[in-house]
């Protein structure tokens, strides 16, 4: 497996077998200003592959807004509609607290590490 | 006067009604918090709440109208931070926003901003006209 990296303005996209691994290129990326563009990029990725298995890695994300949560909810719906699967991983303590407060930890499948999330994809 | 602060003691930043301009107000406030040595969790809470208030003002209050403006007033001390965000809009009734944590609303993409402000700030107060929000963060209070 030699992950291919595709150039993209807000996202770093790699492949691991059947799974698309997405990281955010900038740690402030989830601020309101960029959300629309990030959402559009992710939409294009999802549309390009029916049944996509997508792992969003938050390891370099240190801020979040309700707009970002909204984008993630819409993305999750879209992926489910296309029989795909979205997982999130490596969410730091402060950000995870936002998911807990909003109860969105019940909506998303969240793993401590990307490796753990990937192992789950392979089993499913 | 709110949270015991005289209007005259508040710093003021007035910006055009767009998120990029409003970032100037946020940057100033975040720099002040750093100067006063606010810890990471408290700064995170204030930044999150401020961004939600500004987003609400730009999008919902001023309905993305570039001719309108946002007023941000604030006072930061060692003990606490008070921030007011006002828009030129006609206001709204915060109590009419449905609970985003109710099971039936969990997958709605919108409507979490006000709830997050309440969760992360010590007190949040909306003016009767609904176009002005005041937020207080007491530094001694534990952050979620």
PDB file of C-alpha atoms in Angstrom:
ATOM      1  CA  UNK A   1       0.000   0.000   0.000  1.00  0.00           C
ATOM      2  CA  UNK A   2       1.620   3.244  -1.065  1.00  0.00           C
ATOM      3  CA  UNK A   3      -0.751   6.057  -0.193  1.00  0.00           C
ATOM      4  CA  UNK A   4      -1.193   8.553  -2.981  1.00  0.00           C
ATOM      5  CA  UNK A   5      -1.645  12.089  -1.924  1.00  0.00           C
ATOM      6  CA  UNK A   6      -3.849  14.331  -3.995  1.00  0.00           C
ATOM      7  CA  UNK A   7      -3.296  18.058  -3.965  1.00  0.00           C
ATOM      8  CA  UNK A   8      -6.281  19.875  -2.540  1.00  0.00           C
ATOM      9  CA  UNK A   9      -6.671  23.316  -1.053  1.00  0.00           C
ATOM     10  CA  UNK A  10      -8.143  22.389   2.335  1.00  0.00           C
ATOM     11  CA  UNK A  11      -7.843  18.632   2.546  1.00  0.00           C
ATOM     12  CA  UNK A  12      -5.087  16.051   2.430  1.00  0.00           C
ATOM     13  CA  UNK A  13      -6.543  12.900   0.917  1.00  0.00           C
ATOM     14  CA  UNK A  14      -4.821   9.531   1.014  1.00  0.00           C
ATOM     15  CA  UNK A  15      -5.888   6.005   0.223  1.00  0.00           C
ATOM     16  CA  UNK A  16      -5.514   2.949   2.422  1.00  0.00           C
ATOM     17  CA  UNK A  17      -6.978  -0.051   0.593  1.00  0.00           C
ATOM     18  CA  UNK A  18     -10.677   0.749   0.211  1.00  0.00           C
ATOM     19  CA  UNK A  19     -10.685   3.650   2.661  1.00  0.00           C
ATOM     20  CA  UNK A  20     -10.251   7.336   1.850  1.00  0.00           C
ATOM     21  CA  UNK A  21      -8.262   8.988   4.633  1.00  0.00           C
ATOM     22  CA  UNK A  22      -8.861  12.696   4.918  1.00  0.00           C
ATOM     23  CA  UNK A  23      -6.938  15.154   7.043  1.00  0.00           C
ATOM     24  CA  UNK A  24      -7.399  18.889   7.251  1.00  0.00           C
ATOM     25  CA  UNK A  25      -4.536  20.851   5.770  1.00  0.00           C
ATOM     26  CA  UNK A  26      -4.669  23.687   8.284  1.00  0.00           C
ATOM     27  CA  UNK A  27      -5.371  23.426  11.994  1.00  0.00           C
ATOM     28  CA  UNK A  28      -7.702  26.423  11.878  1.00  0.00           C
ATOM     29  CA  UNK A  29      -9.498  24.916   8.950  1.00  0.00           C
ATOM     30  CA  UNK A  30     -12.780  24.316  10.661  1.00  0.00           C
ATOM     31  CA  UNK A  31     -13.404  27.974  11.307  1.00  0.00           C
ATOM     32  CA  UNK A  32     -16.524  29.388   9.791  1.00  0.00           C
ATOM     33  CA  UNK A  33     -14.781  31.100   6.878  1.00  0.00           C
ATOM     34  CA  UNK A  34     -13.582  27.864   5.304  1.00  0.00           C
ATOM     35  CA  UNK A  35     -16.458  25.580   6.135  1.00  0.00           C
ATOM     36  CA  UNK A  36     -18.371  26.011   2.916  1.00  0.00           C
ATOM     37  CA  UNK A  37     -15.313  25.278   0.818  1.00  0.00           C
ATOM     38  CA  UNK A  38     -14.354  22.242   2.902  1.00  0.00           C
ATOM     39  CA  UNK A  39     -17.911  20.945   2.713  1.00  0.00           C
ATOM     40  CA  UNK A  40     -17.866  21.355  -1.074  1.00  0.00           C
ATOM     41  CA  UNK A  41     -14.556  19.497  -1.370  1.00  0.00           C
ATOM     42  CA  UNK A  42     -15.816  16.640   0.768  1.00  0.00           C
ATOM     43  CA  UNK A  43     -19.066  16.506  -1.221  1.00  0.00           C
ATOM     44  CA  UNK A  44     -17.092  16.150  -4.437  1.00  0.00           C
ATOM     45  CA  UNK A  45     -15.040  13.353  -2.916  1.00  0.00           C
ATOM     46  CA  UNK A  46     -18.183  11.512  -1.774  1.00  0.00           C
ATOM     47  CA  UNK A  47     -19.857  11.972  -5.164  1.00  0.00           C
ATOM     48  CA  UNK A  48     -16.797  10.566  -6.947  1.00  0.00           C
ATOM     49  CA  UNK A  49     -17.058   7.175  -5.228  1.00  0.00           C
ATOM     50  CA  UNK A  50     -20.342   5.380  -4.549  1.00  0.00           C
ATOM     51  CA  UNK A  51     -20.301   3.591  -1.171  1.00  0.00           C
ATOM     52  CA  UNK A  52     -17.244   5.533  -0.064  1.00  0.00           C
ATOM     53  CA  UNK A  53     -15.525   4.519   3.165  1.00  0.00           C
ATOM     54  CA  UNK A  54     -14.279   7.788   4.563  1.00  0.00           C
ATOM     55  CA  UNK A  55     -12.166   8.434   7.611  1.00  0.00           C
ATOM     56  CA  UNK A  56     -11.839  12.044   8.751  1.00  0.00           C
ATOM     57  CA  UNK A  57      -8.767  12.444  10.923  1.00  0.00           C
ATOM     58  CA  UNK A  58      -8.966  15.408  13.310  1.00  0.00           C
ATOM     59  CA  UNK A  59      -5.452  15.119  14.699  1.00  0.00           C
ATOM     60  CA  UNK A  60      -4.447  18.629  13.668  1.00  0.00           C
ATOM     61  CA  UNK A  61      -7.788  20.302  14.367  1.00  0.00           C
ATOM     62  CA  UNK A  62      -7.893  22.487  17.464  1.00  0.00           C
ATOM     63  CA  UNK A  63     -11.027  24.495  16.883  1.00  0.00           C
ATOM     64  CA  UNK A  64     -14.594  23.847  15.814  1.00  0.00           C
ATOM     65  CA  UNK A  65     -17.843  25.737  15.257  1.00  0.00           C
ATOM     66  CA  UNK A  66     -21.503  24.822  14.985  1.00  0.00           C
ATOM     67  CA  UNK A  67     -21.176  25.459  11.248  1.00  0.00           C
ATOM     68  CA  UNK A  68     -18.506  22.752  11.091  1.00  0.00           C
ATOM     69  CA  UNK A  69     -20.786  20.386  12.996  1.00  0.00           C
ATOM     70  CA  UNK A  70     -23.571  21.158  10.537  1.00  0.00           C
ATOM     71  CA  UNK A  71     -21.269  20.422   7.623  1.00  0.00           C
ATOM     72  CA  UNK A  72     -20.283  17.078   9.180  1.00  0.00           C
ATOM     73  CA  UNK A  73     -23.928  16.136   9.768  1.00  0.00           C
ATOM     74  CA  UNK A  74     -24.827  16.877   6.145  1.00  0.00           C
ATOM     75  CA  UNK A  75     -21.775  14.932   4.974  1.00  0.00           C
ATOM     76  CA  UNK A  76     -22.704  11.935   7.129  1.00  0.00           C
ATOM     77  CA  UNK A  77     -26.248  11.917   5.701  1.00  0.00           C
ATOM     78  CA  UNK A  78     -24.984  12.129   2.155  1.00  0.00           C
ATOM     79  CA  UNK A  79     -22.539   9.263   2.691  1.00  0.00           C
ATOM     80  CA  UNK A  80     -25.236   7.098   4.291  1.00  0.00           C
ATOM     81  CA  UNK A  81     -27.615   7.798   1.394  1.00  0.00           C
ATOM     82  CA  UNK A  82     -24.925   6.452  -0.913  1.00  0.00           C
ATOM     83  CA  UNK A  83     -24.395   3.321   1.194  1.00  0.00           C
ATOM     84  CA  UNK A  84     -21.026   4.552   2.382  1.00  0.00           C
ATOM     85  CA  UNK A  85     -19.549   4.923   5.830  1.00  0.00           C
ATOM     86  CA  UNK A  86     -18.061   7.912   7.661  1.00  0.00           C
ATOM     87  CA  UNK A  87     -15.824   7.611  10.713  1.00  0.00           C
ATOM     88  CA  UNK A  88     -14.004  10.269  12.695  1.00  0.00           C
ATOM     89  CA  UNK A  89     -10.769   9.793  14.608  1.00  0.00           C
ATOM     90  CA  UNK A  90      -8.086  11.554  16.664  1.00  0.00           C
ATOM     91  CA  UNK A  91     -10.402  14.210  18.052  1.00  0.00           C
ATOM     92  CA  UNK A  92      -8.700  16.178  20.824  1.00  0.00           C
ATOM     93  CA  UNK A  93     -10.232  16.532  24.283  1.00  0.00           C
ATOM     94  CA  UNK A  94     -11.621  20.054  23.788  1.00  0.00           C
ATOM     95  CA  UNK A  95     -13.198  19.236  20.448  1.00  0.00           C
ATOM     96  CA  UNK A  96     -14.587  15.921  21.677  1.00  0.00           C
ATOM     97  CA  UNK A  97     -16.279  17.829  24.483  1.00  0.00           C
ATOM     98  CA  UNK A  98     -18.173  19.840  21.836  1.00  0.00           C
ATOM     99  CA  UNK A  99     -19.400  16.568  20.322  1.00  0.00           C
ATOM    100  CA  UNK A 100     -20.493  15.374  23.760  1.00  0.00           C
ATOM    101  CA  UNK A 101     -22.274  18.601  24.718  1.00  0.00           C
ATOM    102  CA  UNK A 102     -24.207  18.567  21.452  1.00  0.00           C
ATOM    103  CA  UNK A 103     -24.748  14.783  21.790  1.00  0.00           C
ATOM    104  CA  UNK A 104     -23.281  14.345  18.334  1.00  0.00           C
ATOM    105  CA  UNK A 105     -20.994  11.642  19.710  1.00  0.00           C
ATOM    106  CA  UNK A 106     -24.159   9.532  19.320  1.00  0.00           C
ATOM    107  CA  UNK A 107     -24.566  10.459  15.659  1.00  0.00           C
ATOM    108  CA  UNK A 108     -20.974   9.900  14.525  1.00  0.00           C
ATOM    109  CA  UNK A 109     -18.782   6.835  14.810  1.00  0.00           C
ATOM    110  CA  UNK A 110     -15.759   8.235  16.622  1.00  0.00           C
ATOM    111  CA  UNK A 111     -12.517   6.337  17.239  1.00  0.00           C
ATOM    112  CA  UNK A 112      -9.524   7.274  19.362  1.00  0.00           C
ATOM    113  CA  UNK A 113      -7.041   6.618  16.572  1.00  0.00           C
ATOM    114  CA  UNK A 114      -7.034   6.313  12.792  1.00  0.00           C
ATOM    115  CA  UNK A 115      -5.607   2.778  13.082  1.00  0.00           C
ATOM    116  CA  UNK A 116      -8.535   1.695  15.246  1.00  0.00           C
ATOM    117  CA  UNK A 117     -11.016   3.222  12.814  1.00  0.00           C
ATOM    118  CA  UNK A 118      -9.289   1.593   9.833  1.00  0.00           C
ATOM    119  CA  UNK A 119      -9.344  -1.830  11.448  1.00  0.00           C
ATOM    120  CA  UNK A 120     -13.106  -1.445  11.879  1.00  0.00           C
ATOM    121  CA  UNK A 121     -13.567  -0.592   8.191  1.00  0.00           C
ATOM    122  CA  UNK A 122     -11.701  -3.721   7.194  1.00  0.00           C
ATOM    123  CA  UNK A 123     -13.927  -5.887   9.349  1.00  0.00           C
ATOM    124  CA  UNK A 124     -17.167  -4.299   8.151  1.00  0.00           C
TER     125      UNK A 124
ATOM    126  CA  UNK B   1     -25.176  48.237  31.797  1.00  0.00           C
ATOM    127  CA  UNK B   2     -24.935  44.439  31.996  1.00  0.00           C
ATOM    128  CA  UNK B   3     -23.030  42.068  34.259  1.00  0.00           C
ATOM    129  CA  UNK B   4     -22.043  45.133  36.299  1.00  0.00           C
ATOM    130  CA  UNK B   5     -20.080  46.710  33.448  1.00  0.00           C
ATOM    131  CA  UNK B   6     -20.536  50.349  32.490  1.00  0.00           C
ATOM    132  CA  UNK B   7     -20.780  50.805  28.733  1.00  0.00           C
ATOM    133  CA  UNK B   8     -18.002  53.376  29.005  1.00  0.00           C
ATOM    134  CA  UNK B   9     -15.580  50.756  30.317  1.00  0.00           C
ATOM    135  CA  UNK B  10     -15.994  48.540  27.268  1.00  0.00           C
ATOM    136  CA  UNK B  11     -13.603  48.499  24.335  1.00  0.00           C
ATOM    137  CA  UNK B  12     -15.413  48.649  21.005  1.00  0.00           C
ATOM    138  CA  UNK B  13     -14.761  47.228  17.560  1.00  0.00           C
ATOM    139  CA  UNK B  14     -17.196  48.002  14.740  1.00  0.00           C
ATOM    140  CA  UNK B  15     -16.795  45.948  11.579  1.00  0.00           C
ATOM    141  CA  UNK B  16     -18.620  45.511   8.270  1.00  0.00           C
ATOM    142  CA  UNK B  17     -21.074  42.629   8.151  1.00  0.00           C
ATOM    143  CA  UNK B  18     -18.858  39.821   6.944  1.00  0.00           C
ATOM    144  CA  UNK B  19     -17.017  37.040   8.756  1.00  0.00           C
ATOM    145  CA  UNK B  20     -13.605  38.026   7.454  1.00  0.00           C
ATOM    146  CA  UNK B  21     -13.943  41.545   8.848  1.00  0.00           C
ATOM    147  CA  UNK B  22     -15.444  40.253  12.076  1.00  0.00           C
ATOM    148  CA  UNK B  23     -12.303  38.175  12.575  1.00  0.00           C
ATOM    149  CA  UNK B  24     -10.549  41.446  13.470  1.00  0.00           C
ATOM    150  CA  UNK B  25     -12.691  41.747  16.577  1.00  0.00           C
ATOM    151  CA  UNK B  26     -12.039  38.129  17.473  1.00  0.00           C
ATOM    152  CA  UNK B  27      -8.286  38.482  16.979  1.00  0.00           C
ATOM    153  CA  UNK B  28      -8.209  41.470  19.318  1.00  0.00           C
ATOM    154  CA  UNK B  29     -10.125  39.648  22.006  1.00  0.00           C
ATOM    155  CA  UNK B  30      -8.013  36.506  21.718  1.00  0.00           C
ATOM    156  CA  UNK B  31      -4.830  38.584  21.973  1.00  0.00           C
ATOM    157  CA  UNK B  32      -6.161  40.195  25.163  1.00  0.00           C
ATOM    158  CA  UNK B  33      -7.003  36.802  26.660  1.00  0.00           C
ATOM    159  CA  UNK B  34      -3.469  35.626  25.943  1.00  0.00           C
ATOM    160  CA  UNK B  35      -2.073  38.810  27.513  1.00  0.00           C
ATOM    161  CA  UNK B  36      -4.026  38.093  30.693  1.00  0.00           C
ATOM    162  CA  UNK B  37      -2.788  34.515  30.716  1.00  0.00           C
ATOM    163  CA  UNK B  38      -6.151  32.816  30.214  1.00  0.00           C
ATOM    164  CA  UNK B  39      -5.737  29.043  30.067  1.00  0.00           C
ATOM    165  CA  UNK B  40      -6.425  26.997  26.973  1.00  0.00           C
ATOM    166  CA  UNK B  41      -9.859  25.676  28.034  1.00  0.00           C
ATOM    167  CA  UNK B  42     -11.195  29.115  28.990  1.00  0.00           C
ATOM    168  CA  UNK B  43      -9.858  30.696  25.802  1.00  0.00           C
ATOM    169  CA  UNK B  44     -11.383  27.858  23.762  1.00  0.00           C
ATOM    170  CA  UNK B  45     -14.762  28.455  25.438  1.00  0.00           C
ATOM    171  CA  UNK B  46     -14.693  32.204  24.787  1.00  0.00           C
ATOM    172  CA  UNK B  47     -13.498  31.841  21.188  1.00  0.00           C
ATOM    173  CA  UNK B  48     -16.167  29.259  20.407  1.00  0.00           C
ATOM    174  CA  UNK B  49     -18.945  31.371  21.931  1.00  0.00           C
ATOM    175  CA  UNK B  50     -17.749  34.586  20.320  1.00  0.00           C
ATOM    176  CA  UNK B  51     -17.631  32.950  16.890  1.00  0.00           C
ATOM    177  CA  UNK B  52     -21.144  31.592  17.333  1.00  0.00           C
ATOM    178  CA  UNK B  53     -22.409  35.049  18.356  1.00  0.00           C
ATOM    179  CA  UNK B  54     -20.685  36.703  15.403  1.00  0.00           C
ATOM    180  CA  UNK B  55     -21.914  34.075  12.946  1.00  0.00           C
ATOM    181  CA  UNK B  56     -25.470  34.545  14.215  1.00  0.00           C
ATOM    182  CA  UNK B  57     -25.153  38.326  13.872  1.00  0.00           C
ATOM    183  CA  UNK B  58     -23.743  38.217  10.327  1.00  0.00           C
ATOM    184  CA  UNK B  59     -25.994  35.478   8.932  1.00  0.00           C
ATOM    185  CA  UNK B  60     -29.234  35.637  10.862  1.00  0.00           C
ATOM    186  CA  UNK B  61     -29.299  39.152  12.334  1.00  0.00           C
ATOM    187  CA  UNK B  62     -27.938  41.090   9.383  1.00  0.00           C
ATOM    188  CA  UNK B  63     -28.916  38.414   6.850  1.00  0.00           C
ATOM    189  CA  UNK B  64     -25.517  38.660   5.127  1.00  0.00           C
ATOM    190  CA  UNK B  65     -26.298  42.244   4.082  1.00  0.00           C
ATOM    191  CA  UNK B  66     -22.913  43.884   3.354  1.00  0.00           C
ATOM    192  CA  UNK B  67     -24.365  47.347   4.028  1.00  0.00           C
ATOM    193  CA  UNK B  68     -24.919  46.431   7.683  1.00  0.00           C
ATOM    194  CA  UNK B  69     -22.400  46.256  10.499  1.00  0.00           C
ATOM    195  CA  UNK B  70     -21.519  44.341  13.615  1.00  0.00           C
ATOM    196  CA  UNK B  71     -20.652  45.996  16.918  1.00  0.00           C
ATOM    197  CA  UNK B  72     -18.494  44.070  19.374  1.00  0.00           C
ATOM    198  CA  UNK B  73     -17.870  45.520  22.830  1.00  0.00           C
ATOM    199  CA  UNK B  74     -15.783  43.801  25.471  1.00  0.00           C
ATOM    200  CA  UNK B  75     -14.042  44.087  28.794  1.00  0.00           C
ATOM    201  CA  UNK B  76     -11.362  41.602  29.764  1.00  0.00           C
ATOM    202  CA  UNK B  77      -9.891  41.458  33.246  1.00  0.00           C
ATOM    203  CA  UNK B  78      -7.883  38.901  35.168  1.00  0.00           C
ATOM    204  CA  UNK B  79     -11.107  37.570  36.711  1.00  0.00           C
ATOM    205  CA  UNK B  80     -13.604  37.628  33.876  1.00  0.00           C
ATOM    206  CA  UNK B  81     -14.518  38.495  30.317  1.00  0.00           C
ATOM    207  CA  UNK B  82     -17.646  40.312  29.193  1.00  0.00           C
ATOM    208  CA  UNK B  83     -18.478  40.453  25.481  1.00  0.00           C
ATOM    209  CA  UNK B  84     -21.420  42.037  23.694  1.00  0.00           C
ATOM    210  CA  UNK B  85     -22.202  41.396  20.041  1.00  0.00           C
ATOM    211  CA  UNK B  86     -24.881  43.464  18.316  1.00  0.00           C
ATOM    212  CA  UNK B  87     -26.222  43.496  14.787  1.00  0.00           C
ATOM    213  CA  UNK B  88     -28.503  45.836  12.853  1.00  0.00           C
ATOM    214  CA  UNK B  89     -31.186  43.200  12.417  1.00  0.00           C
ATOM    215  CA  UNK B  90     -34.691  42.987  13.742  1.00  0.00           C
ATOM    216  CA  UNK B  91     -33.835  40.380  16.371  1.00  0.00           C
ATOM    217  CA  UNK B  92     -35.292  37.009  17.220  1.00  0.00           C
ATOM    218  CA  UNK B  93     -36.669  35.010  20.129  1.00  0.00           C
ATOM    219  CA  UNK B  94     -33.940  32.686  21.396  1.00  0.00           C
ATOM    220  CA  UNK B  95     -36.477  30.569  23.280  1.00  0.00           C
ATOM    221  CA  UNK B  96     -38.076  29.647  19.950  1.00  0.00           C
ATOM    222  CA  UNK B  97     -34.926  27.916  18.721  1.00  0.00           C
ATOM    223  CA  UNK B  98     -35.626  24.165  19.075  1.00  0.00           C
ATOM    224  CA  UNK B  99     -33.426  22.132  21.447  1.00  0.00           C
ATOM    225  CA  UNK B 100     -30.665  20.765  19.179  1.00  0.00           C
ATOM    226  CA  UNK B 101     -29.879  17.963  21.642  1.00  0.00           C
ATOM    227  CA  UNK B 102     -33.399  16.474  21.470  1.00  0.00           C
ATOM    228  CA  UNK B 103     -33.332  13.104  19.703  1.00  0.00           C
ATOM    229  CA  UNK B 104     -35.555  14.337  16.890  1.00  0.00           C
ATOM    230  CA  UNK B 105     -33.247  17.300  16.205  1.00  0.00           C
ATOM    231  CA  UNK B 106     -29.881  15.549  16.520  1.00  0.00           C
ATOM    232  CA  UNK B 107     -29.348  15.270  12.788  1.00  0.00           C
ATOM    233  CA  UNK B 108     -30.456  18.776  11.925  1.00  0.00           C
ATOM    234  CA  UNK B 109     -27.455  20.636  10.514  1.00  0.00           C
ATOM    235  CA  UNK B 110     -28.335  23.983  12.145  1.00  0.00           C
ATOM    236  CA  UNK B 111     -29.372  25.445  15.464  1.00  0.00           C
ATOM    237  CA  UNK B 112     -26.476  24.625  17.810  1.00  0.00           C
ATOM    238  CA  UNK B 113     -24.873  28.062  18.186  1.00  0.00           C
ATOM    239  CA  UNK B 114     -26.966  29.404  21.049  1.00  0.00           C
ATOM    240  CA  UNK B 115     -26.858  26.108  22.897  1.00  0.00           C
ATOM    241  CA  UNK B 116     -23.049  26.085  22.688  1.00  0.00           C
ATOM    242  CA  UNK B 117     -22.851  29.679  23.959  1.00  0.00           C
ATOM    243  CA  UNK B 118     -24.925  28.708  26.997  1.00  0.00           C
ATOM    244  CA  UNK B 119     -22.805  25.594  27.568  1.00  0.00           C
ATOM    245  CA  UNK B 120     -19.448  27.355  27.372  1.00  0.00           C
ATOM    246  CA  UNK B 121     -20.110  30.758  28.960  1.00  0.00           C
ATOM    247  CA  UNK B 122     -20.997  31.463  32.584  1.00  0.00           C
ATOM    248  CA  UNK B 123     -23.968  33.630  31.580  1.00  0.00           C
ATOM    249  CA  UNK B 124     -25.599  34.565  28.286  1.00  0.00           C
ATOM    250  CA  UNK B 125     -28.194  37.276  27.984  1.00  0.00           C
ATOM    251  CA  UNK B 126     -30.173  38.392  24.927  1.00  0.00           C
ATOM    252  CA  UNK B 127     -31.681  41.862  24.741  1.00  0.00           C
ATOM    253  CA  UNK B 128     -35.452  42.018  24.459  1.00  0.00           C
ATOM    254  CA  UNK B 129     -35.048  43.091  20.851  1.00  0.00           C
ATOM    255  CA  UNK B 130     -32.911  39.990  20.264  1.00  0.00           C
ATOM    256  CA  UNK B 131     -30.258  41.775  18.197  1.00  0.00           C
ATOM    257  CA  UNK B 132     -27.796  42.093  21.064  1.00  0.00           C
ATOM    258  CA  UNK B 133     -26.203  39.277  23.021  1.00  0.00           C
ATOM    259  CA  UNK B 134     -24.143  39.685  26.191  1.00  0.00           C
ATOM    260  CA  UNK B 135     -21.856  36.918  27.387  1.00  0.00           C
ATOM    261  CA  UNK B 136     -19.936  36.592  30.617  1.00  0.00           C
ATOM    262  CA  UNK B 137     -17.126  34.158  31.331  1.00  0.00           C
ATOM    263  CA  UNK B 138     -16.036  33.919  34.931  1.00  0.00           C
ATOM    264  CA  UNK B 139     -12.478  32.636  34.880  1.00  0.00           C
ATOM    265  CA  UNK B 140     -12.921  30.706  38.119  1.00  0.00           C
ATOM    266  CA  UNK B 141     -15.692  28.642  36.579  1.00  0.00           C
ATOM    267  CA  UNK B 142     -14.700  25.243  35.270  1.00  0.00           C
ATOM    268  CA  UNK B 143     -15.117  24.903  31.529  1.00  0.00           C
ATOM    269  CA  UNK B 144     -16.853  21.833  30.083  1.00  0.00           C
TER     270      UNK B 144
END
